[in-house]
Coordinates of C-alpha atoms and ligand atoms in Angstrom, one line a residue:
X1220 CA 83.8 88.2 105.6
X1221 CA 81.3 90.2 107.6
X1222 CA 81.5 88.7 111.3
X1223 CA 78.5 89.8 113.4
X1224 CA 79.5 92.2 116.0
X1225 CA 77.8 93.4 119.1
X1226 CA 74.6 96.1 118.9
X1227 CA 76.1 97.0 122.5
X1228 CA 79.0 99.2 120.3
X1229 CA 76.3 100.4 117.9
X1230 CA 74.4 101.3 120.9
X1231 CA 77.4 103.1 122.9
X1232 CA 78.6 104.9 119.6
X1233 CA 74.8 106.1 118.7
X1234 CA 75.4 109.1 121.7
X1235 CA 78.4 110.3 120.0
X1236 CA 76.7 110.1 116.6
X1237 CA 73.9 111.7 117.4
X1238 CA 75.6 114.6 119.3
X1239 CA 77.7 114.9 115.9
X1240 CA 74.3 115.0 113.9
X1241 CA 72.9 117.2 116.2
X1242 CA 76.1 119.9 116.3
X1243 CA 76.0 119.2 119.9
X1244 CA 78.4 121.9 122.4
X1245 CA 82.2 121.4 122.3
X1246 CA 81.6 120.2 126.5
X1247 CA 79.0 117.9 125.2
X1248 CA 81.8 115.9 123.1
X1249 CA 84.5 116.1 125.8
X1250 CA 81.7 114.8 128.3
X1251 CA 80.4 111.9 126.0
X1252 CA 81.5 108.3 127.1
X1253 CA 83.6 106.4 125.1
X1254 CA 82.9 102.7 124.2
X1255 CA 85.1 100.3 125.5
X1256 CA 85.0 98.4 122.1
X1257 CA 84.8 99.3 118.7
X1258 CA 84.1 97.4 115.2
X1259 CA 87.3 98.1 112.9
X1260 CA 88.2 96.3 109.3
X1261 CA 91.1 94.3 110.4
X1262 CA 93.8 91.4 109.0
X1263 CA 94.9 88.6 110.9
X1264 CA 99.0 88.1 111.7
X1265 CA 98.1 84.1 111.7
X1266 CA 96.5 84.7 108.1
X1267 CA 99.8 86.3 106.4
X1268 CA 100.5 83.0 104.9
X1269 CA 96.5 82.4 103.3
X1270 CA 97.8 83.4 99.7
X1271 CA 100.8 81.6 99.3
X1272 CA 101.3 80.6 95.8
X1273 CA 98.3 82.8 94.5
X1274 CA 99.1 85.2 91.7
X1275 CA 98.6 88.6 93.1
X1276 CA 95.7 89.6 91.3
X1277 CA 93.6 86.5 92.3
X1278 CA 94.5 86.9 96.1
X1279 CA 90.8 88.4 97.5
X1280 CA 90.8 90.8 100.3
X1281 CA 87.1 89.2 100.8
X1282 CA 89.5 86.2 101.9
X1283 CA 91.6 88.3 104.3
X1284 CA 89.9 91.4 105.5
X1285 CA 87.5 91.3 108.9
X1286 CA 85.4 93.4 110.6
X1287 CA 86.3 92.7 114.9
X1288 CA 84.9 93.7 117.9
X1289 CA 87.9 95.4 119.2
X1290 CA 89.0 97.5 122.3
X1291 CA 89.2 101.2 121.7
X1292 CA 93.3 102.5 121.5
X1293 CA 94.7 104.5 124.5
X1294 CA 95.2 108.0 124.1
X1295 CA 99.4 109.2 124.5
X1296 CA 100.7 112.8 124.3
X1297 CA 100.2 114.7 121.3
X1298 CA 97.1 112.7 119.6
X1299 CA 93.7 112.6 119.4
X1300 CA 91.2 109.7 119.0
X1301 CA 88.5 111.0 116.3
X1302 CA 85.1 109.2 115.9
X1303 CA 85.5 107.9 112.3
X1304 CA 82.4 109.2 109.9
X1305 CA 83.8 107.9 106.7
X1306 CA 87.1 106.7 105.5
X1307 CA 88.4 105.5 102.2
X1308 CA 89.9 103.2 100.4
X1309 CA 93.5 103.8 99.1
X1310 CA 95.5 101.2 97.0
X1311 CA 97.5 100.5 100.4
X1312 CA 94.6 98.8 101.9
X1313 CA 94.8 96.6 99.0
X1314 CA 98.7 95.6 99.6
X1315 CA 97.7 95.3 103.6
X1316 CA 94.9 93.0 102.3
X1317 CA 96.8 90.7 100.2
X1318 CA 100.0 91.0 102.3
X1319 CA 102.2 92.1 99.6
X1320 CA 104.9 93.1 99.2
X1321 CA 105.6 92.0 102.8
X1322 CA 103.0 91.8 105.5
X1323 CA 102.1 94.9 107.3
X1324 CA 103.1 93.7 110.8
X1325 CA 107.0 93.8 110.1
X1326 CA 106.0 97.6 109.5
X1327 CA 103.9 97.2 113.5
X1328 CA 106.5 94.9 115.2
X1329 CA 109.4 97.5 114.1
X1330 CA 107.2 100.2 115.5
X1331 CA 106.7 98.5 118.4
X1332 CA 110.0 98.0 119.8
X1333 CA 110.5 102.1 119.5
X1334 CA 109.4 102.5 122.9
X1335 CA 106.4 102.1 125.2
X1336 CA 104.2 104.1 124.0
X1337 CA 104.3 102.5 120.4
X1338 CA 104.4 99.1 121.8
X1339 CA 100.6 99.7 121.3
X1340 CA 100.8 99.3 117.5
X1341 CA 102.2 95.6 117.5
X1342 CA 99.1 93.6 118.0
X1343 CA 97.8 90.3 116.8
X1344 CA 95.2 92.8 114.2
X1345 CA 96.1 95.6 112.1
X1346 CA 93.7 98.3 112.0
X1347 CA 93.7 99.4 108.0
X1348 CA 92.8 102.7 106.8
X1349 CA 95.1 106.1 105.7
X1350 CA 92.2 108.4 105.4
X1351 CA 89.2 109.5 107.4
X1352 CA 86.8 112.3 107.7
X1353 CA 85.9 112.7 111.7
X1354 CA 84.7 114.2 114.5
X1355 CA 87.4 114.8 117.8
X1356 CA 86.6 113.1 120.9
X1357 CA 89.8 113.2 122.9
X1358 CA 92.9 115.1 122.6
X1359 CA 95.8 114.0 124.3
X1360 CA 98.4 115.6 127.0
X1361 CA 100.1 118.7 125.1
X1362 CA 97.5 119.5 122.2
X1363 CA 95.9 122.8 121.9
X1364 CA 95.5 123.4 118.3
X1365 CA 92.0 120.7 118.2
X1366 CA 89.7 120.1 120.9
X1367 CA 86.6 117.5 121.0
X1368 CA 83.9 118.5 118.8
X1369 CA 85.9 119.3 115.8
X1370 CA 85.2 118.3 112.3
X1371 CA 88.5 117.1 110.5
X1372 CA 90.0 115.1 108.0
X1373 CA 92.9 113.5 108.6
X1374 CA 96.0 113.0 106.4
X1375 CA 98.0 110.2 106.9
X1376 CA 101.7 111.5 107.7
X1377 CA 102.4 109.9 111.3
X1378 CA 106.0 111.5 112.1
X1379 CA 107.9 111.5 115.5
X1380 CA 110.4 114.3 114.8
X1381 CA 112.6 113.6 117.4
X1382 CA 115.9 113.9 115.1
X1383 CA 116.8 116.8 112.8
X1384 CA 116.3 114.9 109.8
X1385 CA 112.7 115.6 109.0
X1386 CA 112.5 119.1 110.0
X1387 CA 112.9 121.3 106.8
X1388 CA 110.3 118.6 105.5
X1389 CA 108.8 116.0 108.1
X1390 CA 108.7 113.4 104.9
X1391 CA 112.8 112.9 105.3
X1392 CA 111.8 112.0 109.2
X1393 CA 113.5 109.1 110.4
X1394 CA 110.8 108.1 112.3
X1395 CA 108.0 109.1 109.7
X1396 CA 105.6 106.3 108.8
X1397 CA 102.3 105.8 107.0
X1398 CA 98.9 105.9 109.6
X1399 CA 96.9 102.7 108.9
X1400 CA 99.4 101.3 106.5
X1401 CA 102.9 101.5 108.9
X1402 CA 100.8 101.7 111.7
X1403 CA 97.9 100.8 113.6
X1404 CA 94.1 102.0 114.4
X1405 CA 94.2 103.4 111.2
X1406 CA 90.8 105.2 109.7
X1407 CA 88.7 101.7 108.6
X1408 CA 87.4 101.6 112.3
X1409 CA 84.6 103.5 114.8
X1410 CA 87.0 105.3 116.8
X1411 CA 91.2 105.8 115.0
X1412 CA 94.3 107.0 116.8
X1413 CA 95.9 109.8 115.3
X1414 CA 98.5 112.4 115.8
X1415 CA 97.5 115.3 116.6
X1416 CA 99.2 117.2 113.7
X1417 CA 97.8 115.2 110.9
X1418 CA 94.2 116.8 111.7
X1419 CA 93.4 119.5 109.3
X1420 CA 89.6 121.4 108.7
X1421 CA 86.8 119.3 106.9
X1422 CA 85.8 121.0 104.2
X1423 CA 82.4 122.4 105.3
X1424 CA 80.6 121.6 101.8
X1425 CA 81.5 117.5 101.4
X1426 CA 79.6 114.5 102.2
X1427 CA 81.2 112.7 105.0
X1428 CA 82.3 110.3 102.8
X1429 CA 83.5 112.9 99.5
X1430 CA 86.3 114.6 102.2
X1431 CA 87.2 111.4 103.4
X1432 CA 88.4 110.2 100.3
X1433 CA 90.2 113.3 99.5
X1434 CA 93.6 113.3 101.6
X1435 CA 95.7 110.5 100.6
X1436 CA 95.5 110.8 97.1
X1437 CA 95.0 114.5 96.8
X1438 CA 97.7 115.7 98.7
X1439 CA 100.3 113.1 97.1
X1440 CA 99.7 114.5 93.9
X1441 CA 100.3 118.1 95.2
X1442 CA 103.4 117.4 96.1
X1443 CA 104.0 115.4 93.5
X1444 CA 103.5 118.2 91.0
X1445 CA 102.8 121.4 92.8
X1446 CA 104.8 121.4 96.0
X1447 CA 108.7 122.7 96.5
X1448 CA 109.7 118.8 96.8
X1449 CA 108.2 117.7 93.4
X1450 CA 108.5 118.2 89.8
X1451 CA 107.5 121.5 90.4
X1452 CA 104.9 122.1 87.2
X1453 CA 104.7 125.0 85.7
X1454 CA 102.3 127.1 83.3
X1455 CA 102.1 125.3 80.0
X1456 CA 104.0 122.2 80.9
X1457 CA 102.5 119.3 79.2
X1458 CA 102.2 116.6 82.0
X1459 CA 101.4 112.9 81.1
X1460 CA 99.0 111.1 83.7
X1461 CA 99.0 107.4 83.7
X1462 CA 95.5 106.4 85.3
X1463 CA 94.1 110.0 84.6
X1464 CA 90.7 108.8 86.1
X1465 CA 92.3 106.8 89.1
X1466 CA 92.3 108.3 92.8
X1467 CA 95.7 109.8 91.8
X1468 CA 95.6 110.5 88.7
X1469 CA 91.8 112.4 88.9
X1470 CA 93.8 114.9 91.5
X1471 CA 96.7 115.5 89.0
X1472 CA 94.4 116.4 86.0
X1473 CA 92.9 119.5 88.7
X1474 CA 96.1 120.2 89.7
X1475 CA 97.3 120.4 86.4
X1476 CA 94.7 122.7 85.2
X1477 CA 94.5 124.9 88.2
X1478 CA 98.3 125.9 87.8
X1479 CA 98.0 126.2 83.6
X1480 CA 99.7 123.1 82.8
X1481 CA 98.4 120.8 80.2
X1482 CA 97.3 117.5 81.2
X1483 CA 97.2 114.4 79.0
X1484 CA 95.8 111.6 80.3
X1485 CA 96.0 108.1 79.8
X1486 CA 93.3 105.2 80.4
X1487 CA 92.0 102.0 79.6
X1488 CA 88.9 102.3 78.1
X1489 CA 86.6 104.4 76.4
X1490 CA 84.1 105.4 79.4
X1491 CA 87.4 106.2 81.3
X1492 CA 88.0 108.7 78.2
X1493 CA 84.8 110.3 78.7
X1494 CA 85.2 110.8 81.9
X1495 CA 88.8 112.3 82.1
X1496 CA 87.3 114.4 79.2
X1497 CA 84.8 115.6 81.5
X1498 CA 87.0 116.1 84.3
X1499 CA 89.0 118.7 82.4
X1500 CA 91.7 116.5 80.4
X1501 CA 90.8 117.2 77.0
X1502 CA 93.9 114.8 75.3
X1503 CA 93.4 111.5 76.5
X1504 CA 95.0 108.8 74.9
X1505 CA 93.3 105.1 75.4
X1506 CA 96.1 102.4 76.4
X1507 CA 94.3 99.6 75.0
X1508 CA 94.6 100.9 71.2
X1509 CA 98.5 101.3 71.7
X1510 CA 100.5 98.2 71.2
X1511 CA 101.5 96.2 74.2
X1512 CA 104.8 97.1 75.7
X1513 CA 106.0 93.8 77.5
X1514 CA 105.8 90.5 76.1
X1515 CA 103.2 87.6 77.6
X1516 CA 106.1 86.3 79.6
X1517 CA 106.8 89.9 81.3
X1518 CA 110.3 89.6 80.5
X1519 CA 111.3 91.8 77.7
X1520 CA 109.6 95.2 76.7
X1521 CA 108.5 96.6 72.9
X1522 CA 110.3 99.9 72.4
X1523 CA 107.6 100.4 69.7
X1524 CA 105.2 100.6 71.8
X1525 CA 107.4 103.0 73.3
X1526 CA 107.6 105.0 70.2
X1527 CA 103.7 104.3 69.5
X1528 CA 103.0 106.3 73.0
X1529 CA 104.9 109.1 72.5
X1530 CA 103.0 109.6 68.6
X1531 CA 99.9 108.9 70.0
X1532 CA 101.0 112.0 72.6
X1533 CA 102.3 114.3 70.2
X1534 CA 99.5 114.0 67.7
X1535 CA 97.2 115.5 70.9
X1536 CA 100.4 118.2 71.7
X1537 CA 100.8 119.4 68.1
X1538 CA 103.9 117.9 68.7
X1539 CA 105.3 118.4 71.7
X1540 CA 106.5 115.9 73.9
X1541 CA 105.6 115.8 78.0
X1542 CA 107.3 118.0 80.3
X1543 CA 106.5 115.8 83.2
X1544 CA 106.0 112.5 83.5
X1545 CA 103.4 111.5 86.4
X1546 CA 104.4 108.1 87.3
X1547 CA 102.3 105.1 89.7
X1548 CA 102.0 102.4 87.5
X1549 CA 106.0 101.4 87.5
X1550 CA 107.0 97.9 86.0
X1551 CA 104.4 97.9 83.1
X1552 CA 104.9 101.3 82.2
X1553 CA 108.1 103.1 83.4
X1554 CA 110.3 102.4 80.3
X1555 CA 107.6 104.2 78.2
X1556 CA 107.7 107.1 80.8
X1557 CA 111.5 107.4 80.4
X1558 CA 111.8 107.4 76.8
X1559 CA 108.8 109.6 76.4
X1560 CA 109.7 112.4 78.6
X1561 CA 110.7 115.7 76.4
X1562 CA 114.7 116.5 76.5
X1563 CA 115.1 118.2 80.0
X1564 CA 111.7 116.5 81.2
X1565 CA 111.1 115.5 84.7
X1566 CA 109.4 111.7 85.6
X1567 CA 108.0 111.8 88.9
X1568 CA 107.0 108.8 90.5
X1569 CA 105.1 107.8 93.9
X1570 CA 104.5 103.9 93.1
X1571 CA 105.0 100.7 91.1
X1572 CA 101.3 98.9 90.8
X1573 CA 102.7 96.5 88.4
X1574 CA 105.9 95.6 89.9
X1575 CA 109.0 97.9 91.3
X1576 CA 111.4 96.1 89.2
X1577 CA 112.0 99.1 86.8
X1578 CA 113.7 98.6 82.9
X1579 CA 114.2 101.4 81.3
X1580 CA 116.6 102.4 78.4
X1581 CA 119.4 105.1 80.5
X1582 CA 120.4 106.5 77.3
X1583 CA 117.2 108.1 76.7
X1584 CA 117.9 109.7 80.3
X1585 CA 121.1 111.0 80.4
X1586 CA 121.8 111.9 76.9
X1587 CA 118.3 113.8 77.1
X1588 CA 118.7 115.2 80.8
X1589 CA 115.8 113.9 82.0
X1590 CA 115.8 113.5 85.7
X1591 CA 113.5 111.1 87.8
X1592 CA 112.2 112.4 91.0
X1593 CA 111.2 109.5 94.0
X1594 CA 108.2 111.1 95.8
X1595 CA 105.7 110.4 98.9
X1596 CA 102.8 111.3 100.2
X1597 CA 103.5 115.2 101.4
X1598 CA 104.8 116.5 104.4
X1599 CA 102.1 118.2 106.6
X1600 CA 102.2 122.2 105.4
X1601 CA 101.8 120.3 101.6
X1602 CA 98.9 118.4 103.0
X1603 CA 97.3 121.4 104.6
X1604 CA 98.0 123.5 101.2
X1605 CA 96.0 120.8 99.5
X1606 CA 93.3 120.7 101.6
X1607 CA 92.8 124.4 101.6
X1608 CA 92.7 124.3 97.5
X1609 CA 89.6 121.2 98.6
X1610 CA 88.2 123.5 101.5
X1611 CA 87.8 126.7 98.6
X1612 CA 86.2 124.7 95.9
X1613 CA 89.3 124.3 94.0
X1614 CA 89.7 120.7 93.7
X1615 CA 87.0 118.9 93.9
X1616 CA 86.6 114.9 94.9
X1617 CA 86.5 112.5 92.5
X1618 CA 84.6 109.9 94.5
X1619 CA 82.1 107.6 92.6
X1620 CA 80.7 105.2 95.3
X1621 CA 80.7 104.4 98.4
X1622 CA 80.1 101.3 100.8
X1623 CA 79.3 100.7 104.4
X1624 CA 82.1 99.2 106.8
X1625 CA 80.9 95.5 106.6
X1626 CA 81.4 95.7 102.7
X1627 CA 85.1 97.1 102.8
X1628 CA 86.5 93.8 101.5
X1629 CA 84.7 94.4 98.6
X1630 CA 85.4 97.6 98.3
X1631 CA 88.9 96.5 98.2
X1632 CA 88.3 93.9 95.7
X1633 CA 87.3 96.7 93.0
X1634 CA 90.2 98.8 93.5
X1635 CA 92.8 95.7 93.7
X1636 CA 91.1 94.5 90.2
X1637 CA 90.8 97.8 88.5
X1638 CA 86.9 97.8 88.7
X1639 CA 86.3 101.2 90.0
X1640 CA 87.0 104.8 88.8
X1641 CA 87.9 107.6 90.9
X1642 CA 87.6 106.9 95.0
X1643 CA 85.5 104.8 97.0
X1644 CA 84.4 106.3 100.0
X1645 CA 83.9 103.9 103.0
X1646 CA 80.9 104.7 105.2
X1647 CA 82.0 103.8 109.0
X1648 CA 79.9 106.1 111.4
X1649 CA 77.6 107.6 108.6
X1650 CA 74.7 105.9 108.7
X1651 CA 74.1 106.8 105.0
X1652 CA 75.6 108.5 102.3
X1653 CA 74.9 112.6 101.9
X1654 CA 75.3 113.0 105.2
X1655 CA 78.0 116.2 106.8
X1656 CA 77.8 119.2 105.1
X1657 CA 77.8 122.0 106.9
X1658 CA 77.8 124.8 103.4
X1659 CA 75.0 123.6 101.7
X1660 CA 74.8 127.4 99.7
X1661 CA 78.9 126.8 98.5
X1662 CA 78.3 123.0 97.8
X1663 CA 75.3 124.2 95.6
X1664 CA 77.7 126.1 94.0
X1665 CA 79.9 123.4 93.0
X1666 CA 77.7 120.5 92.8
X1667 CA 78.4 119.5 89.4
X1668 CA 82.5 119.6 90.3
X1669 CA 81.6 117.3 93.3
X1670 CA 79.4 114.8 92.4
X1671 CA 81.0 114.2 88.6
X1672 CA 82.5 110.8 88.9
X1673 CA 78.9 110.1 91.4
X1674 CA 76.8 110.8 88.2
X1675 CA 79.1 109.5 85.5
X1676 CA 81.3 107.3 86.8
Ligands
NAP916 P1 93.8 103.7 91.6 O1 92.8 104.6 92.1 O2 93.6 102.2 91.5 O3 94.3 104.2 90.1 C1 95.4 103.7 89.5 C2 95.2 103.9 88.0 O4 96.4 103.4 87.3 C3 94.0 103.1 87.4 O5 92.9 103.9 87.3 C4 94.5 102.6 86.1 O6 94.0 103.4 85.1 C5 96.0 102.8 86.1 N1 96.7 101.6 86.0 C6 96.6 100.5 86.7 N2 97.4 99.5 86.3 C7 98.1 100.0 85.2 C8 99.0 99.5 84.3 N3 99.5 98.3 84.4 N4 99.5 100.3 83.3 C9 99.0 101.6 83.1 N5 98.1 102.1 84.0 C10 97.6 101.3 85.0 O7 95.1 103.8 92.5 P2 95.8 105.1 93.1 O8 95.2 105.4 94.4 O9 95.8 106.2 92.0 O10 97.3 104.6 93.4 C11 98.1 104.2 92.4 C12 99.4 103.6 93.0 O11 100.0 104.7 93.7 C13 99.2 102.5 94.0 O12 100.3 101.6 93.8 C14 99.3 103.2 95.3 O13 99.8 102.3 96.4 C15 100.3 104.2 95.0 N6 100.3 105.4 95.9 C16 101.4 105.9 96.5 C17 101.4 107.0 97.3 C18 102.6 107.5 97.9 O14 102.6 108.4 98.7 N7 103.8 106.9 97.7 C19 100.2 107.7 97.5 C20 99.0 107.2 96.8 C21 99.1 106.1 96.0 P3 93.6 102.8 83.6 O15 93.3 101.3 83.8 O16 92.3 103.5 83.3 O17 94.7 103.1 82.7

């Protein structure tokens, strides 16, 4: 992938890292030039049709995914361009990557025609990335809660609130999109375009790179399970996690066990049961030693291994069956979900990784009063409640590695094929990893929360 780009945007941006490393004055920042250009991890519009006829696990973002010399986004009211230290990636970079289930630019050329201003966003490129941890640079006409200097994170609600739909919670906004997913100069780049009201405090104690790949996931599973919109946990709820060691599913096991709940996880393999083990999710049931629950063809589902799940869950529940359901992986495994959620029980889900053609038996739904809940990302009060839990030392990240820019493709890879536990962290502005913490006495506090899936993952 890796296309050479200029040293003149290495050389521009070194000011503005350097007065970042060096804690410089807020006048410093608001004085510093910006470059004109900018590298950023892009995909091509004239390359949506490259995987045509490729199953979707063999289509590569190493194929798709390039790093451009690109001209820096202008600034509109109400936002703020942030100079990017580290982003992440999320499992959306991955549909962006392999253009599935539809190419990202319907989501830019809809934007686009909104008005003027987000004419902007529908450009040959898209800009990926729906996290970031960053520095401000700018701030745009009508912001006074941020100002250049300040060390964020950025969570990736992008909401125009102009109708009354979204405001009791900005997710129902008409207008309300994904940043870096539904729109552009997303976080995988030098320099991102945000709104203004998706910035929210670093956490003083992370790496760069450990807050950036906190916001997307973390704050999803908050609402998912935690927040007034969700499934609402409560103390001693059992709470099956599909993935329990994934970027989702590593949040719901703290979330659980902050709020008293009892998380069961589920995994594929035996170091992924060690490691949700060690992460606080003492039942963990291997997928692998369960019978299969779809047939090779994909076409008709076991309800054994239906039944199979749901022993395998009481056996760890001294009997009891889950409360809540925490759903992601959606074709493969929603029928299970279903049936195994107690009478009453609650399935909340956020995705379908396997495919979002759902089966699933609805007797076992309404004669047992279960109730499915559809849920997405958080609105931005749930996202700052999330990241206050990370800014306290109450959840901690669950990154394992992380890679420079010019690697994000494979980055990408890992996550599209399963390969990598917890987060990846993507280094953009960092020079190297370890760099950006500004608590060095609480991280010392919580090191071995922080760097868990870094030692054992
Ligand atoms: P991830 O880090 O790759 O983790 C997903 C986990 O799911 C994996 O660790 C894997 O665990 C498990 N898994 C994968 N395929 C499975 C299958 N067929 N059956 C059972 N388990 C399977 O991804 P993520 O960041 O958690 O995201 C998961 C999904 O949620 C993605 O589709 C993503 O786009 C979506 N998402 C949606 C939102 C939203 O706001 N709507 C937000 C975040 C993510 P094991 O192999 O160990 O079982």
């Amino acid at each position: 992938m890796t296309e050479d780009v200029s040293p003149r945007i290495a050389s521009e941006l070194r000011d503005i890292v350097d007065a970042i490393e060096s804690d410089a004055s807020d006048e410093t920042f608001a004085s510093l030039p910006l470059p004109e250009s900018m590298r950023a991890a892009t995909v091509h519009k004239d390359e949506i049709g490259m995987f045509e006829g490729i199953p979707s696990e063999e289509k590569d973002p190493r194929k798709s995914v390039h790093i451009d010399e690109v001209p820096l986004p202008e600034l509109g009211p109400n936002e703020a361009l942030v100079a990017v230290m580290a982003s992440a990636i999320n499992f959306n970079t991955v549909w962006t990557s392999i253009f599935e289930p539809l190419p990202t630019f319907n989501f830019l050329e809809r934007r686009g025609r909104a008005s003027a201003l987000a004419a902007r966003h529908d450009l040959p490129y898209h800009i990926m990335g729906s996290d970031a941890a960053a520095v401000v640079l700018r701030v745009g006409p009508g912001v006074t809660k941020w100002k250049p200097g300040d060390r964020v994170v950025v969570h990736c609600n992008d909401v125009t609130l102009e109708g009354p739909e979204g405001h009791d919670d900005s997710m129902m906004d008409t207008g309300e999109g994904i940043w870096g997913f539904e729109t552009n100069f997303g976080g995988l780049a030098d320099v991102a375009l945000v709104k203004a009201n998706q910035l929210m405090p670093k956490p003083r104690h992370l790496t760069w790179e450990e807050a950036a790949s906190m916001p997307l996931v973390s704050c999803t599973a908050y609402r998912m399970l935690v927040g007034a919109n969700g499934a609402r946990m409560k103390q001693g709820d059992v709470v099956l996690i599909w993935g329990a060691t994934g970027g989702l599913g590593g949040f719901a096991v703290q979330y659980v066990r902050n709020g008293g709940g009892i998380p069961v996880g589920v995994v594929s393999s035996e170091k992924r049961v060690g490691l949700a083990k060690a992460l606080g999710c003492e039942r963990v049931v291997n997928r692998r030693d369960l019978p299969s629950v779809w047939d090779d063809a994909g076409t008709k589902q076991d309800t054994k291994a239906w039944v199979a799940l749901g022993k395998a869950v009481r056996e760890l529940t001294d009997g009891e069956d889950p409360d809540i359901v925490y759903e992601h992986p959606g074709r493969q495994t929603f029928g299970a979900s279903v049936f195994v959620a107690k009478r009453g029980g609650t399935i909340v889900t956020c995705a379908s990784t396997s495919g979002f053609m759902h089966e699933y038996d609805n007797r076992y739904l309404w004669m047992n009063l279960k109730r499915i809940i559809g849920s997405h990302f958080a609105n931005y009060k749930e996202a700052w409640e999330a990241n206050r839990l990370a800014c306290k030392g109450m959840v901690h990240p669950i990154m394992s590695r992380s890679f420079p820019l010019e690697e994000v493709d494979e980055a990408a890879w890992q996550v599209h094929r399963n390969m990598a536990e917890g987060k990846i962290g993507i280094r953009v502005l960092a020079a190297e990893a370890g760099r950006g913490v500004t608590d060095a006495a609480m991280r010392e506090r919580h090191y071995d929360a922080i760097t868990l899936f870094q030692r054992e993952a």
